[in-house]
XYZ file of N, CA and C in Angstrom:
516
model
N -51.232 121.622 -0.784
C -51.010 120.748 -1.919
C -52.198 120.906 -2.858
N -51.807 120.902 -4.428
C -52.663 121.371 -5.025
C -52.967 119.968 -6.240
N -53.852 119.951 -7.048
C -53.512 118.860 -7.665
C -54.317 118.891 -9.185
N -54.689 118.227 -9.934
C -55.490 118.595 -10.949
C -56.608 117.428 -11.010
N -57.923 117.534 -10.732
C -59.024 116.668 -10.992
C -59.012 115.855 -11.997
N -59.218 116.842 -13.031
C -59.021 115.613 -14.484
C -57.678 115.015 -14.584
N -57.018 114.974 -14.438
C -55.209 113.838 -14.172
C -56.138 112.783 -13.305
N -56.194 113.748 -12.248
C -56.717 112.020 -11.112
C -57.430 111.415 -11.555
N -58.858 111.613 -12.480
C -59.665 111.049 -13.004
C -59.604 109.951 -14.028
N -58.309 110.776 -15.292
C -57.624 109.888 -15.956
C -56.940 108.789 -15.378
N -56.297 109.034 -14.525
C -55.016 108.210 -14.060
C -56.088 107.024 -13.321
N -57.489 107.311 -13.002
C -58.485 106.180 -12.169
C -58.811 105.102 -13.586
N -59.191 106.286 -14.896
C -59.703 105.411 -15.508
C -59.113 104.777 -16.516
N -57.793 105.130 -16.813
C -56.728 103.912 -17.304
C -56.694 103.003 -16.860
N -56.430 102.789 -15.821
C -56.558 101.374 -14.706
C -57.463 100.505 -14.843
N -58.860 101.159 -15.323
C -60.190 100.188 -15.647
C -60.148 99.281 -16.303
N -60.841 97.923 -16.404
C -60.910 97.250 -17.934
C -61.678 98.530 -19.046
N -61.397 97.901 -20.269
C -62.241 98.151 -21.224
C -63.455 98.001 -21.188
N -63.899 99.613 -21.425
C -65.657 99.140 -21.149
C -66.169 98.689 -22.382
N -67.151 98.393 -22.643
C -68.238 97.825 -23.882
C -67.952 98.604 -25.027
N -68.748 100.444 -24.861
C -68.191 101.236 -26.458
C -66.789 100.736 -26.505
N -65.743 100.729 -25.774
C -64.673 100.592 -26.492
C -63.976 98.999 -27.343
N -64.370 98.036 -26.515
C -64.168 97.049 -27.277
C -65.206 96.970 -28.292
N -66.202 96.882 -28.276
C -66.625 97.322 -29.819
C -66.122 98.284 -30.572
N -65.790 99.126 -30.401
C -64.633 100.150 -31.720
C -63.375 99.439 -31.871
N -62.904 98.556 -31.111
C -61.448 98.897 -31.204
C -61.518 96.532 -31.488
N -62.904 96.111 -32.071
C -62.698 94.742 -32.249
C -61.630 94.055 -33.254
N -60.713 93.710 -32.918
C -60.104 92.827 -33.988
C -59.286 94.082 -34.942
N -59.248 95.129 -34.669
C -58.292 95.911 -35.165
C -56.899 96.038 -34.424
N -55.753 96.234 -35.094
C -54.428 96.127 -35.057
C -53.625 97.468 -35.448
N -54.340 97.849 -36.266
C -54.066 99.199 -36.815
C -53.690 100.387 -36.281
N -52.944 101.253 -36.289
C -52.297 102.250 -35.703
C -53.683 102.965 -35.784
N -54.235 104.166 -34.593
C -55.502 104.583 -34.122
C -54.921 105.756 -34.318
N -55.695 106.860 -34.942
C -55.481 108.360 -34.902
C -56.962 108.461 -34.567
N -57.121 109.315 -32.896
C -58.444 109.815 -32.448
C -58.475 111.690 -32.828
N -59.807 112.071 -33.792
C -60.190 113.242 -34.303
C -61.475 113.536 -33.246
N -61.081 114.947 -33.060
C -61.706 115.444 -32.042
C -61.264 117.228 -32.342
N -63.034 117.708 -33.622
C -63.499 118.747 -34.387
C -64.334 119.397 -34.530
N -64.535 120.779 -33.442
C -66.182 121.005 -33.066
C -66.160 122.389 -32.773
N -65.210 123.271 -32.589
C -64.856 124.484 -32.112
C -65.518 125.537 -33.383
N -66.271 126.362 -32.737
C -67.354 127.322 -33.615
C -66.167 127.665 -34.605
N -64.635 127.860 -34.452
C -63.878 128.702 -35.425
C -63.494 127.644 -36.356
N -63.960 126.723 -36.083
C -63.331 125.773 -37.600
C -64.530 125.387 -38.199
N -65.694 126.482 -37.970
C -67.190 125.966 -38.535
C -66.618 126.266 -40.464
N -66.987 125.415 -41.560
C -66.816 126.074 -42.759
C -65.639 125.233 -43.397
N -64.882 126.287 -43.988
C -63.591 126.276 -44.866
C -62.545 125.436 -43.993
N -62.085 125.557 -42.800
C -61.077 124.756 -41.677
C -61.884 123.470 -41.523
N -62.976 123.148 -41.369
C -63.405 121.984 -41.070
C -63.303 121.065 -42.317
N -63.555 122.068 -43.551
C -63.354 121.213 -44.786
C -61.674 120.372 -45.334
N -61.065 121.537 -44.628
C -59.783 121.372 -44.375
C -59.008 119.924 -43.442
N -59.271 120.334 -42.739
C -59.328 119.247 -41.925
C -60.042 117.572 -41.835
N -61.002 117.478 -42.586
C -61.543 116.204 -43.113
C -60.585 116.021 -44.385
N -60.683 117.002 -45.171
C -59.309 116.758 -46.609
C -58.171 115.883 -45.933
N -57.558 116.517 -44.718
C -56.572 116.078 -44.364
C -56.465 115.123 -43.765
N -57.439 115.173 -43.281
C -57.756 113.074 -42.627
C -58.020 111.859 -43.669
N -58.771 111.982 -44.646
C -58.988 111.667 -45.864
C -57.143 111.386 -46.147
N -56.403 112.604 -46.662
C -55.016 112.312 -47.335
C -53.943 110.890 -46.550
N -54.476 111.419 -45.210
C -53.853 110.326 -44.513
C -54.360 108.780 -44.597
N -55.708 108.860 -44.225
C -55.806 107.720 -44.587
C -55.340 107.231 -45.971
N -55.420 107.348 -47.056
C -54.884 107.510 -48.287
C -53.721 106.784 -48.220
N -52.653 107.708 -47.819
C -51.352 107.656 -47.604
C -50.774 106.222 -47.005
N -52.000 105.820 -45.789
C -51.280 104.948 -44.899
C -52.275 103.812 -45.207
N -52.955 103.212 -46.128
C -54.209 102.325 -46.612
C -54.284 101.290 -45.679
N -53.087 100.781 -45.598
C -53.501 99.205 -44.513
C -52.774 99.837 -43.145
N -52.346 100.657 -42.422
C -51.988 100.470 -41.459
C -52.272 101.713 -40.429
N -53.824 102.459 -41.283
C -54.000 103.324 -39.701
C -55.851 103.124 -40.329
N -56.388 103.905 -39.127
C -57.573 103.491 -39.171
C -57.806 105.237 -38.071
N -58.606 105.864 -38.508
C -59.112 106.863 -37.653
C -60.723 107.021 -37.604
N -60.231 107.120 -36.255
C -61.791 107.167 -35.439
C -62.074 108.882 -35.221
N -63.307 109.280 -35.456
C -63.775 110.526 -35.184
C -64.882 110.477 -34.729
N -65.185 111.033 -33.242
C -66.253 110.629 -32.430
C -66.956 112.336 -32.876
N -68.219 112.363 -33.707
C -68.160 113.731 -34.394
C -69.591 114.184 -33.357
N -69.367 115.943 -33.072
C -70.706 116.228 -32.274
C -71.786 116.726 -33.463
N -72.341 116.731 -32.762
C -73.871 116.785 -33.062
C -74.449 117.839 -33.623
N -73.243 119.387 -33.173
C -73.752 120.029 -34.124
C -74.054 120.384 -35.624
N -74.884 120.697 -36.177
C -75.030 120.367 -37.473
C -74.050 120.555 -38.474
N -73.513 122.151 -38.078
C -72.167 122.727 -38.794
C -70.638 121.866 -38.696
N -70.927 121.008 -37.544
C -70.220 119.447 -37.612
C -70.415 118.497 -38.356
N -71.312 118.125 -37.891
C -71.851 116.261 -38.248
C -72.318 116.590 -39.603
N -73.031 117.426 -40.367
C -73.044 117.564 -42.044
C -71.814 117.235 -42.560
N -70.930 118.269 -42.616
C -69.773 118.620 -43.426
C -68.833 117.034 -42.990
N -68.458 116.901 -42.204
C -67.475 115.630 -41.588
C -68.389 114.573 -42.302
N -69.411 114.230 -42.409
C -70.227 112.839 -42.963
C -69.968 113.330 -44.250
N -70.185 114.265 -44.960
C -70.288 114.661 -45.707
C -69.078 114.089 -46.935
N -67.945 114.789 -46.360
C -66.772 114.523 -47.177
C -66.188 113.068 -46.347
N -66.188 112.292 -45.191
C -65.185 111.501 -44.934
C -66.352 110.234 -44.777
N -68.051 110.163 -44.471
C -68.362 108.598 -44.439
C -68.263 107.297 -45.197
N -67.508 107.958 -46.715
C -67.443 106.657 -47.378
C -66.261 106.581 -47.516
N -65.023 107.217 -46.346
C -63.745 107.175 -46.443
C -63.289 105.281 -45.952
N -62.696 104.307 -46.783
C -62.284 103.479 -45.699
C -60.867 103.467 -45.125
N -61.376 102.776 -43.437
C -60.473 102.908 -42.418
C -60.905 104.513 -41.416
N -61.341 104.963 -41.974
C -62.598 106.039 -41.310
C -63.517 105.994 -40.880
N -63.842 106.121 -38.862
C -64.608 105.576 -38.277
C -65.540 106.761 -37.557
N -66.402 106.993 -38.178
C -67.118 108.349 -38.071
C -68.015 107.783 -37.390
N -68.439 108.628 -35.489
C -69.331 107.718 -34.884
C -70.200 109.111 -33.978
N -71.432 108.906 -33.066
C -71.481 109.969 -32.327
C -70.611 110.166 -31.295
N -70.544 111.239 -30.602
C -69.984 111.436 -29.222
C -69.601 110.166 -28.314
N -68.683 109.729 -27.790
C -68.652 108.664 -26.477
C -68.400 109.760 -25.271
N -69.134 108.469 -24.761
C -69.324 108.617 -22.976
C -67.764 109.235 -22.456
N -67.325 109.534 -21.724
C -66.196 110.035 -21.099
C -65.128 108.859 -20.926
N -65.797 107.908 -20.521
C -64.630 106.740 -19.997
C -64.080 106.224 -21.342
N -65.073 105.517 -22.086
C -64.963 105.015 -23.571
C -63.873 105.364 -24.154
N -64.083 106.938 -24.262
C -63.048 108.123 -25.019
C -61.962 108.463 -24.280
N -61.734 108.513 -23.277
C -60.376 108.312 -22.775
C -59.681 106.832 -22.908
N -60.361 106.055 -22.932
C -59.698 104.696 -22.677
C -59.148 104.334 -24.749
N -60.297 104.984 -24.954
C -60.053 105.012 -26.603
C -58.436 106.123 -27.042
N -58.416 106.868 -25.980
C -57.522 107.990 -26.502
C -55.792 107.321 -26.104
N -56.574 106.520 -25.133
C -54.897 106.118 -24.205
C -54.981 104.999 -25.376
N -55.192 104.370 -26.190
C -54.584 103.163 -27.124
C -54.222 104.075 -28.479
N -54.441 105.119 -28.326
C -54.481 105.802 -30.295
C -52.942 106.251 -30.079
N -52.694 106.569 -30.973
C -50.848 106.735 -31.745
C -51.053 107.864 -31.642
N -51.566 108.892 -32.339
C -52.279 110.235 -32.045
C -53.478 110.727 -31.888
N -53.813 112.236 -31.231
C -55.217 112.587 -31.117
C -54.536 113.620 -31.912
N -55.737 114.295 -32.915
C -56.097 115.486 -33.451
C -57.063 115.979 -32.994
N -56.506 117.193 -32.184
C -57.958 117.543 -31.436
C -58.305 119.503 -31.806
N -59.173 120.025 -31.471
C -59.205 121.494 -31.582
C -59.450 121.698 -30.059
N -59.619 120.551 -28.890
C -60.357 120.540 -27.812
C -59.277 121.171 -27.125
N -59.216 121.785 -25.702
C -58.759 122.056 -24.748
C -58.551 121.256 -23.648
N -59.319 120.632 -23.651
C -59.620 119.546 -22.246
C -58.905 118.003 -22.841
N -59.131 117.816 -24.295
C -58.506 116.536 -24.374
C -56.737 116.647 -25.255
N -56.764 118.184 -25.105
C -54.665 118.194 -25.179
C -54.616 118.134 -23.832
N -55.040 118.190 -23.065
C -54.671 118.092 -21.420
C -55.059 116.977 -21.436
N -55.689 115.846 -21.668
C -55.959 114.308 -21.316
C -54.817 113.965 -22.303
N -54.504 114.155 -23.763
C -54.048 113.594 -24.298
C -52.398 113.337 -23.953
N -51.968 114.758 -23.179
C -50.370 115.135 -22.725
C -50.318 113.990 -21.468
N -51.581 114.033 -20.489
C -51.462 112.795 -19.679
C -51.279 111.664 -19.333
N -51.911 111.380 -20.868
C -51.580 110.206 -21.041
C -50.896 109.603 -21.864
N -49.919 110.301 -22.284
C -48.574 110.182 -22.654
C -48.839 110.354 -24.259
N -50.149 110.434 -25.342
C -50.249 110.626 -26.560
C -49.852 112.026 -27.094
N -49.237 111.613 -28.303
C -48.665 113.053 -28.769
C -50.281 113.668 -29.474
N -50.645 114.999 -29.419
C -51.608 115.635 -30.073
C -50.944 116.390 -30.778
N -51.893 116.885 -32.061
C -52.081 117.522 -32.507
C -52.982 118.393 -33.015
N -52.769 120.032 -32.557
C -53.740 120.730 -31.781
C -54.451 121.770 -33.221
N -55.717 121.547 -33.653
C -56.065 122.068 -34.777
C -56.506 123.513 -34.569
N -56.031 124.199 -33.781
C -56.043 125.810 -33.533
C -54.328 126.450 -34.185
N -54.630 128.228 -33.903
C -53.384 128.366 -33.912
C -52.527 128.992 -32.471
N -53.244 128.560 -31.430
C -53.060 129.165 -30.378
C -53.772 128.000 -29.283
N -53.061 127.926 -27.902
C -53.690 127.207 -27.293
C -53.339 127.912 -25.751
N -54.720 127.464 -24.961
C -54.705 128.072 -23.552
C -53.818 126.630 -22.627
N -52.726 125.873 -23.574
C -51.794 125.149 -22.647
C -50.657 124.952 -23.141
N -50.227 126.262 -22.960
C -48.737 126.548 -23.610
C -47.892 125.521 -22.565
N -48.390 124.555 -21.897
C -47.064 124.030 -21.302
C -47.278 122.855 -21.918
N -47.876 122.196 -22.630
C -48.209 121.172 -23.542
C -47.192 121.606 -24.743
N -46.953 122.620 -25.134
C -46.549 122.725 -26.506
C -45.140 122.726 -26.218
N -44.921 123.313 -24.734
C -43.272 123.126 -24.512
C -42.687 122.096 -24.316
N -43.551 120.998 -23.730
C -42.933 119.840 -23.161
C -42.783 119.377 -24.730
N -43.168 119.392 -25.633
C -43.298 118.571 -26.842
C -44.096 117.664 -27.128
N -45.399 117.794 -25.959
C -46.856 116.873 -26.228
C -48.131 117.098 -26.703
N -47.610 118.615 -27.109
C -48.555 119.143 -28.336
C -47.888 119.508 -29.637
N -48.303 119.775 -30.442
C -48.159 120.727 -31.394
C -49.169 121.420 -32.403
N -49.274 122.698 -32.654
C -50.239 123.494 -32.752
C -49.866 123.223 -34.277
N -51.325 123.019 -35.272
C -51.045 122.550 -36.529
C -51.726 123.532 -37.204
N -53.147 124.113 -36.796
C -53.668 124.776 -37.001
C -54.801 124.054 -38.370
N -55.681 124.852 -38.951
C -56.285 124.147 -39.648
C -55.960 123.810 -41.961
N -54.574 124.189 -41.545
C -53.941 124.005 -42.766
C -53.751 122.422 -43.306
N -54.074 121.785 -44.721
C -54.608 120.686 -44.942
C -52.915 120.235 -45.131
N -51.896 120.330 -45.640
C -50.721 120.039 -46.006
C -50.254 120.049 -44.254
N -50.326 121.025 -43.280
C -49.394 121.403 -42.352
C -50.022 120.048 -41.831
N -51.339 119.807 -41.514
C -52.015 118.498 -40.423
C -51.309 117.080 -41.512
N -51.257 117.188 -42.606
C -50.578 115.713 -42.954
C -49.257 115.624 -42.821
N -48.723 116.841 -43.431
C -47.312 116.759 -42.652
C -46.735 116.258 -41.549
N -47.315 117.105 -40.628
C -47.247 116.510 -39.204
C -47.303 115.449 -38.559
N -48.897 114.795 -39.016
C -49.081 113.692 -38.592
C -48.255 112.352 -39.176
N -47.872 112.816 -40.096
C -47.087 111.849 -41.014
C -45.316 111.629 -40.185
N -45.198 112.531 -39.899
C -44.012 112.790 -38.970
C -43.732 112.001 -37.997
N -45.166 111.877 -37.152
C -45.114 110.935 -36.143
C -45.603 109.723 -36.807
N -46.308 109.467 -37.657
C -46.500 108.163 -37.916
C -45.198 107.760 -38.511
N -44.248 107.773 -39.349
C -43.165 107.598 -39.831
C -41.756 107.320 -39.184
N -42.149 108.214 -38.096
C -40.546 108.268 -37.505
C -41.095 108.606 -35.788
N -40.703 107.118 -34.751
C -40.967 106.786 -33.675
C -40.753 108.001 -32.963
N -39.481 108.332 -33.219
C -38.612 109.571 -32.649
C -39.081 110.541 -32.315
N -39.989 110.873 -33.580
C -40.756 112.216 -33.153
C -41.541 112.344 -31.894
């Protein structure tokens, strides 16, 4: 019998209360949660600019009823450009890195993740959130079959499109 570590891990720490980072992010908000998660050397530049555009449009789009959190890393070719164009976005919650538990427990309440990550389309398919995967290729083609990914890539129209899709229509 074979099994997967990170599932079991998730599946321990759903069960938890809410730890501290997370009820502080998530105080007295009601708001539909889109978790951004943007760090992969190939979206250093022009895709990353892309991709804040497109978080930006959304928020825009949806003024009182979403709120996105982006837990941004540290590298510089990150955390510049993302502060850059989205910290005086409002309903845009630009923060450092969280702890592991925080960010899963943060990921299992969000409507969607936008991620470029590998490890959190596999947390995100687990835990039942639809992602959307900012590559054009992913090493979990069984995510994209079940219909708990979808590969958006770093096009600024294709990521609002999309996300708009699921915010709009339950169905999706």
């Amino acid at each position: 019998v074979t099994g997967n570590p990170g599932i079991d891990a998730l599946r321990w720490i759903s069960a938890q209360p809410p730890s501290p980072q997370l009820r502080e992010l998530l105080r007295g908000e009601s708001m539909r949660t889109i978790v951004v998660t943007a760090h992969r050397r190939e979206n250093f530049g022009e895709p990353l600019e892309s991709i804040c555009l497109a978080l930006r449009d959304l928020v825009q789009r949806y003024p009182s009823g979403l709120r996105i959190v982006y837990p941004v890393h540290r590298n510089p070719n990150v955390w510049g450009p993302v502060h850059q164009l989205l910290a005086d976005v409002p309903n845009v919650v630009l923060r450092p890195p969280l702890d592991y538990v925080p960010m899963l427990q943060l990921m299992q309440r969000a409507y969607i993740v936008i991620t470029d990550s590998g490890g959190i389309q596999e947390e995100a398919a687990g835990l039942g959130v639809p992602a959307l995967v900012l590559r054009d290729v992913t090493e979990r083609p069984e995510g994209v079959a079940t219909g708990a990914l979808r590969i958006v890539g770093t096009d600024r129209a294709r990521i609002v499109g999309e996300a708009s899709k699921l915010l709009d229509d339950a169905s999706e």
